[in-house]
Short mmCIF file of C-alpha atoms in Angstrom, two decimals:
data_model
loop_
_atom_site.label_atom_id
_atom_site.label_comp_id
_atom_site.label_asym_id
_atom_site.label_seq_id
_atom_site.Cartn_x
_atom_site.Cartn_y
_atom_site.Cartn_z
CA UNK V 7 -23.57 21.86 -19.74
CA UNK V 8 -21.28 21.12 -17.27
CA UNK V 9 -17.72 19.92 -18.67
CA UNK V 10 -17.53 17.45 -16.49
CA UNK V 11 -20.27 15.66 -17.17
CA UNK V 12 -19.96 13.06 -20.30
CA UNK V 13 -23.14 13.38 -22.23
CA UNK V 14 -25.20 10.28 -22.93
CA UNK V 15 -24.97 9.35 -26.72
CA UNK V 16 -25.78 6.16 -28.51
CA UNK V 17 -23.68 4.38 -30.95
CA UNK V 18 -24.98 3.14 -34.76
CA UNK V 19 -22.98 1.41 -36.03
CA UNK V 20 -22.55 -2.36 -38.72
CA UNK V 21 -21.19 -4.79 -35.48
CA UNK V 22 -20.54 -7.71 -37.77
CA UNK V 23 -17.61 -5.25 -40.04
CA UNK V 24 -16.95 -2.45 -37.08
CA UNK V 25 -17.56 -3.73 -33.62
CA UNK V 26 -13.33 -3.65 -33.43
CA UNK V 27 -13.55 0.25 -34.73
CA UNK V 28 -16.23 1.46 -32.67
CA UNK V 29 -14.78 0.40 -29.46
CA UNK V 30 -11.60 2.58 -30.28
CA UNK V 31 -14.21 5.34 -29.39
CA UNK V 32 -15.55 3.64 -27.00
CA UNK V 33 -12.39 3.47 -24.53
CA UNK V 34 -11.87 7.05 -25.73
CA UNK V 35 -13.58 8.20 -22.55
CA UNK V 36 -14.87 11.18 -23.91
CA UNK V 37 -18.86 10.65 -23.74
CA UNK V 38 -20.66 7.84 -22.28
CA UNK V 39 -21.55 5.45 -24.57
CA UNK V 40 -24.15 2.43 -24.98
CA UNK V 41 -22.85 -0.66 -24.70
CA UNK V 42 -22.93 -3.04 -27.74
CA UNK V 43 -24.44 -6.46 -26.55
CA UNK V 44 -22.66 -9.53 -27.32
CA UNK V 45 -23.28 -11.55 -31.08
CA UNK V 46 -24.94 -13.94 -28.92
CA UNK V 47 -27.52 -11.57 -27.50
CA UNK V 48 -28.05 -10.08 -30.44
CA UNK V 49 -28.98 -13.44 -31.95
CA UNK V 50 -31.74 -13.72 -29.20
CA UNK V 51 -32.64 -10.57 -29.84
CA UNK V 52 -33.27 -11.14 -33.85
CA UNK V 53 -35.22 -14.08 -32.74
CA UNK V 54 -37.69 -12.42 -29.83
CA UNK V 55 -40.57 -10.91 -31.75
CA UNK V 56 -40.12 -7.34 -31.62
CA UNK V 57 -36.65 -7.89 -29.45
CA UNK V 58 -34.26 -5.30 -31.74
CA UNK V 59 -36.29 -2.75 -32.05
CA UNK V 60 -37.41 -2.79 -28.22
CA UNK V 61 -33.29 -3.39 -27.54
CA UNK V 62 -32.68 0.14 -29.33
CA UNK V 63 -36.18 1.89 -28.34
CA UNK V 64 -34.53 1.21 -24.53
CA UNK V 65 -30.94 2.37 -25.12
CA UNK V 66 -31.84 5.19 -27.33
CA UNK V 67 -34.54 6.49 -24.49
CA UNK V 68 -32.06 8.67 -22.40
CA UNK V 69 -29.46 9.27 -25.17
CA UNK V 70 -29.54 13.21 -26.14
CA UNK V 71 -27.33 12.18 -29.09
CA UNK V 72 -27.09 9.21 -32.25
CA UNK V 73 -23.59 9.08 -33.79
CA UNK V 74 -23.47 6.93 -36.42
CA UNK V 75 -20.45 5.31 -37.13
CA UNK V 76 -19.83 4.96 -40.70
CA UNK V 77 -17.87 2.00 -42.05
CA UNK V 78 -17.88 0.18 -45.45
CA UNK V 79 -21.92 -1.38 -45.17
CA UNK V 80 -23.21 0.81 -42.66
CA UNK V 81 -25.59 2.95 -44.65
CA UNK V 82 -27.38 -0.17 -46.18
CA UNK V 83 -28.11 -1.59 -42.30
CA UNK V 84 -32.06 -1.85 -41.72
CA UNK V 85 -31.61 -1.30 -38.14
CA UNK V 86 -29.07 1.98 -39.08
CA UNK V 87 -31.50 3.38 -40.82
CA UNK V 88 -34.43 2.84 -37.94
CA UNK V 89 -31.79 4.28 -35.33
CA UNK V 90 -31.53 7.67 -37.68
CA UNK V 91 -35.10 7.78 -38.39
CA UNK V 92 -35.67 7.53 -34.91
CA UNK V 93 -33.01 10.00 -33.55
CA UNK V 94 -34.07 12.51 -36.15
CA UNK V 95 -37.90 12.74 -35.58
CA UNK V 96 -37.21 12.70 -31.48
CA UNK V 97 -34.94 15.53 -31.63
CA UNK V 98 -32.22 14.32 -30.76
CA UNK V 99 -27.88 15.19 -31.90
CA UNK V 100 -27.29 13.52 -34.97
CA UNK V 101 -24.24 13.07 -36.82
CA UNK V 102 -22.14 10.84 -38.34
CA UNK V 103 -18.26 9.70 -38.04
CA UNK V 104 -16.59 7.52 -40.64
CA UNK V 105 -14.33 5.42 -39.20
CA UNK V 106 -12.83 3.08 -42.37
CA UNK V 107 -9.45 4.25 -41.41
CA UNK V 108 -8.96 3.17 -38.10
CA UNK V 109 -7.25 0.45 -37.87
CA UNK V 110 -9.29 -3.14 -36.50
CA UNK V 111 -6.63 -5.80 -35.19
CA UNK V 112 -7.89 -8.41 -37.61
CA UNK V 113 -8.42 -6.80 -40.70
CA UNK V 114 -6.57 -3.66 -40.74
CA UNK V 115 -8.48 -0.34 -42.52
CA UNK V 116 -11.25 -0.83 -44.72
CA UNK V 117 -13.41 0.81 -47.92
CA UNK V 118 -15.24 4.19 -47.18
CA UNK V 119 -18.84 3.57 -47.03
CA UNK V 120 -21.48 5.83 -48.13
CA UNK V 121 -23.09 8.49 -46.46
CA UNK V 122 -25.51 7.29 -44.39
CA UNK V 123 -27.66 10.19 -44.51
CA UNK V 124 -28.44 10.05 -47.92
CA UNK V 125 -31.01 7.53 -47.64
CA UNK V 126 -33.52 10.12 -46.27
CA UNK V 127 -34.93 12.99 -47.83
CA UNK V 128 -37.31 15.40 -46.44
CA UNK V 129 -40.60 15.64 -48.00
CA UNK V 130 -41.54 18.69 -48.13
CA UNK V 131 -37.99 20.16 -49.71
CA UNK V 132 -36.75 16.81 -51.72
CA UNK V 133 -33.42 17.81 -49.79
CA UNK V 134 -31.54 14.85 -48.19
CA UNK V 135 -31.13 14.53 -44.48
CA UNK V 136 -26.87 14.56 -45.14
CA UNK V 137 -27.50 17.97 -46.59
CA UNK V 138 -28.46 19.01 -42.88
CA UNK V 139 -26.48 16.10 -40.50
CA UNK V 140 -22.82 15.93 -40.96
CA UNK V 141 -20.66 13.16 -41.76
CA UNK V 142 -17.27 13.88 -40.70
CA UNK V 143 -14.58 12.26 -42.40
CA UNK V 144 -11.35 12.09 -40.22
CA UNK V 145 -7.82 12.65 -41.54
CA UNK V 146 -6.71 9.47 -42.92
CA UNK V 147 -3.07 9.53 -41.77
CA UNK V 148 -4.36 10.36 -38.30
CA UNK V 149 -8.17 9.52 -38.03
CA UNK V 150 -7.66 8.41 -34.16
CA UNK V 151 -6.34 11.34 -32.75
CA UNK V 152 -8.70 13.47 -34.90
CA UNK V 153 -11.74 12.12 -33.61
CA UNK V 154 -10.16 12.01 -30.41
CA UNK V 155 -9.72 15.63 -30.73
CA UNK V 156 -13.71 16.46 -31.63
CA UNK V 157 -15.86 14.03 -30.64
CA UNK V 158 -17.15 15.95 -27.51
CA UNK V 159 -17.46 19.18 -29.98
CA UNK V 160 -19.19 17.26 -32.49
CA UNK V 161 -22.03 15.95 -29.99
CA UNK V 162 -22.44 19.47 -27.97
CA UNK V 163 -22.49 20.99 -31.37
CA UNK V 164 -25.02 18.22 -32.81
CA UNK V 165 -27.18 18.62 -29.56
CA UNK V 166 -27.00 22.80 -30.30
CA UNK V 167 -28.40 22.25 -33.71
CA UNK V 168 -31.64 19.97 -32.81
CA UNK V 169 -32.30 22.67 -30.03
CA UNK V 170 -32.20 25.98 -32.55
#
């Protein structure tokens, strides 16, 4: 892939605890991301028959990557766990990022969540799906510039893996 080029990823992610977190990443600058819609939307969208899981079924469509942005409730999110399921069975990057130590401007760091791979486990092995999908777990002191540092790695090398 040309450098150059940001590759198209989509963003998982609790927006009620992390919305403040994930767009940290956002305004990184270092892929191009989804864009979260506003509480307000979303609240239409709850209320639409069908309008989530068409919302994500569209923004996921031309993504070649899921990251899943792990903060203190993430794993336990219904739609979470539709936006792995989904990424996994089309193929597409997976991986995970937990971000309870960056710092949100109202309520500072928070509690590590759980993984939120561990939810899934493959059938045919009884392994779990975080046995396969990483979860990367920035330094604490410095988990900005860490992720800063490897986000594009971690999607080009989650994108590798789907494709072996």
């Amino acid at each position: 892939m040309n450098m150059t080029t940001k590759r198209q990823v989509f963003y998982s992610f609790c927006f009620d605890d992390d919305v403040m977190r994930v767009q940290q990443i956002r305004h990184m600058g270092l892929v191009d991301g989804d864009e979260p819609v506003s509480p307000n939307e979303w609240e239409r969208l709850e209320r639409a028959s069908g309008g989530v899981k068409k919302w994500i079924d569209d923004n996921m469509a031309y993504r070649s990557c899921v990251i899943v942005l792990a903060g203190r409730r993430t794993a336990g999110r219904t739609w979470v766990k539709y936006e792995i399921e989904k990424a996994w069975n089309e193929g597409k990057g997976l991986f995970g990022i937990y971000i309870h130590n960056l710092k949100c401007p109202r309520t500072g760091t928070s509690g590590a969540g759980t993984n939120p791979f561990d939810d899934f486990t493959f059938k045919n092995s009884g392994s779990k799906l975080s046995s396969i999908v990483p979860c990367y777990n920035p330094t604490p002191t410095s988990a900005y510039a860490d992720i800063k540092a490897n986000l594009a790695g971690w999607v080009e090398a989650a994108i590798a893996s789907r494709k072996a």
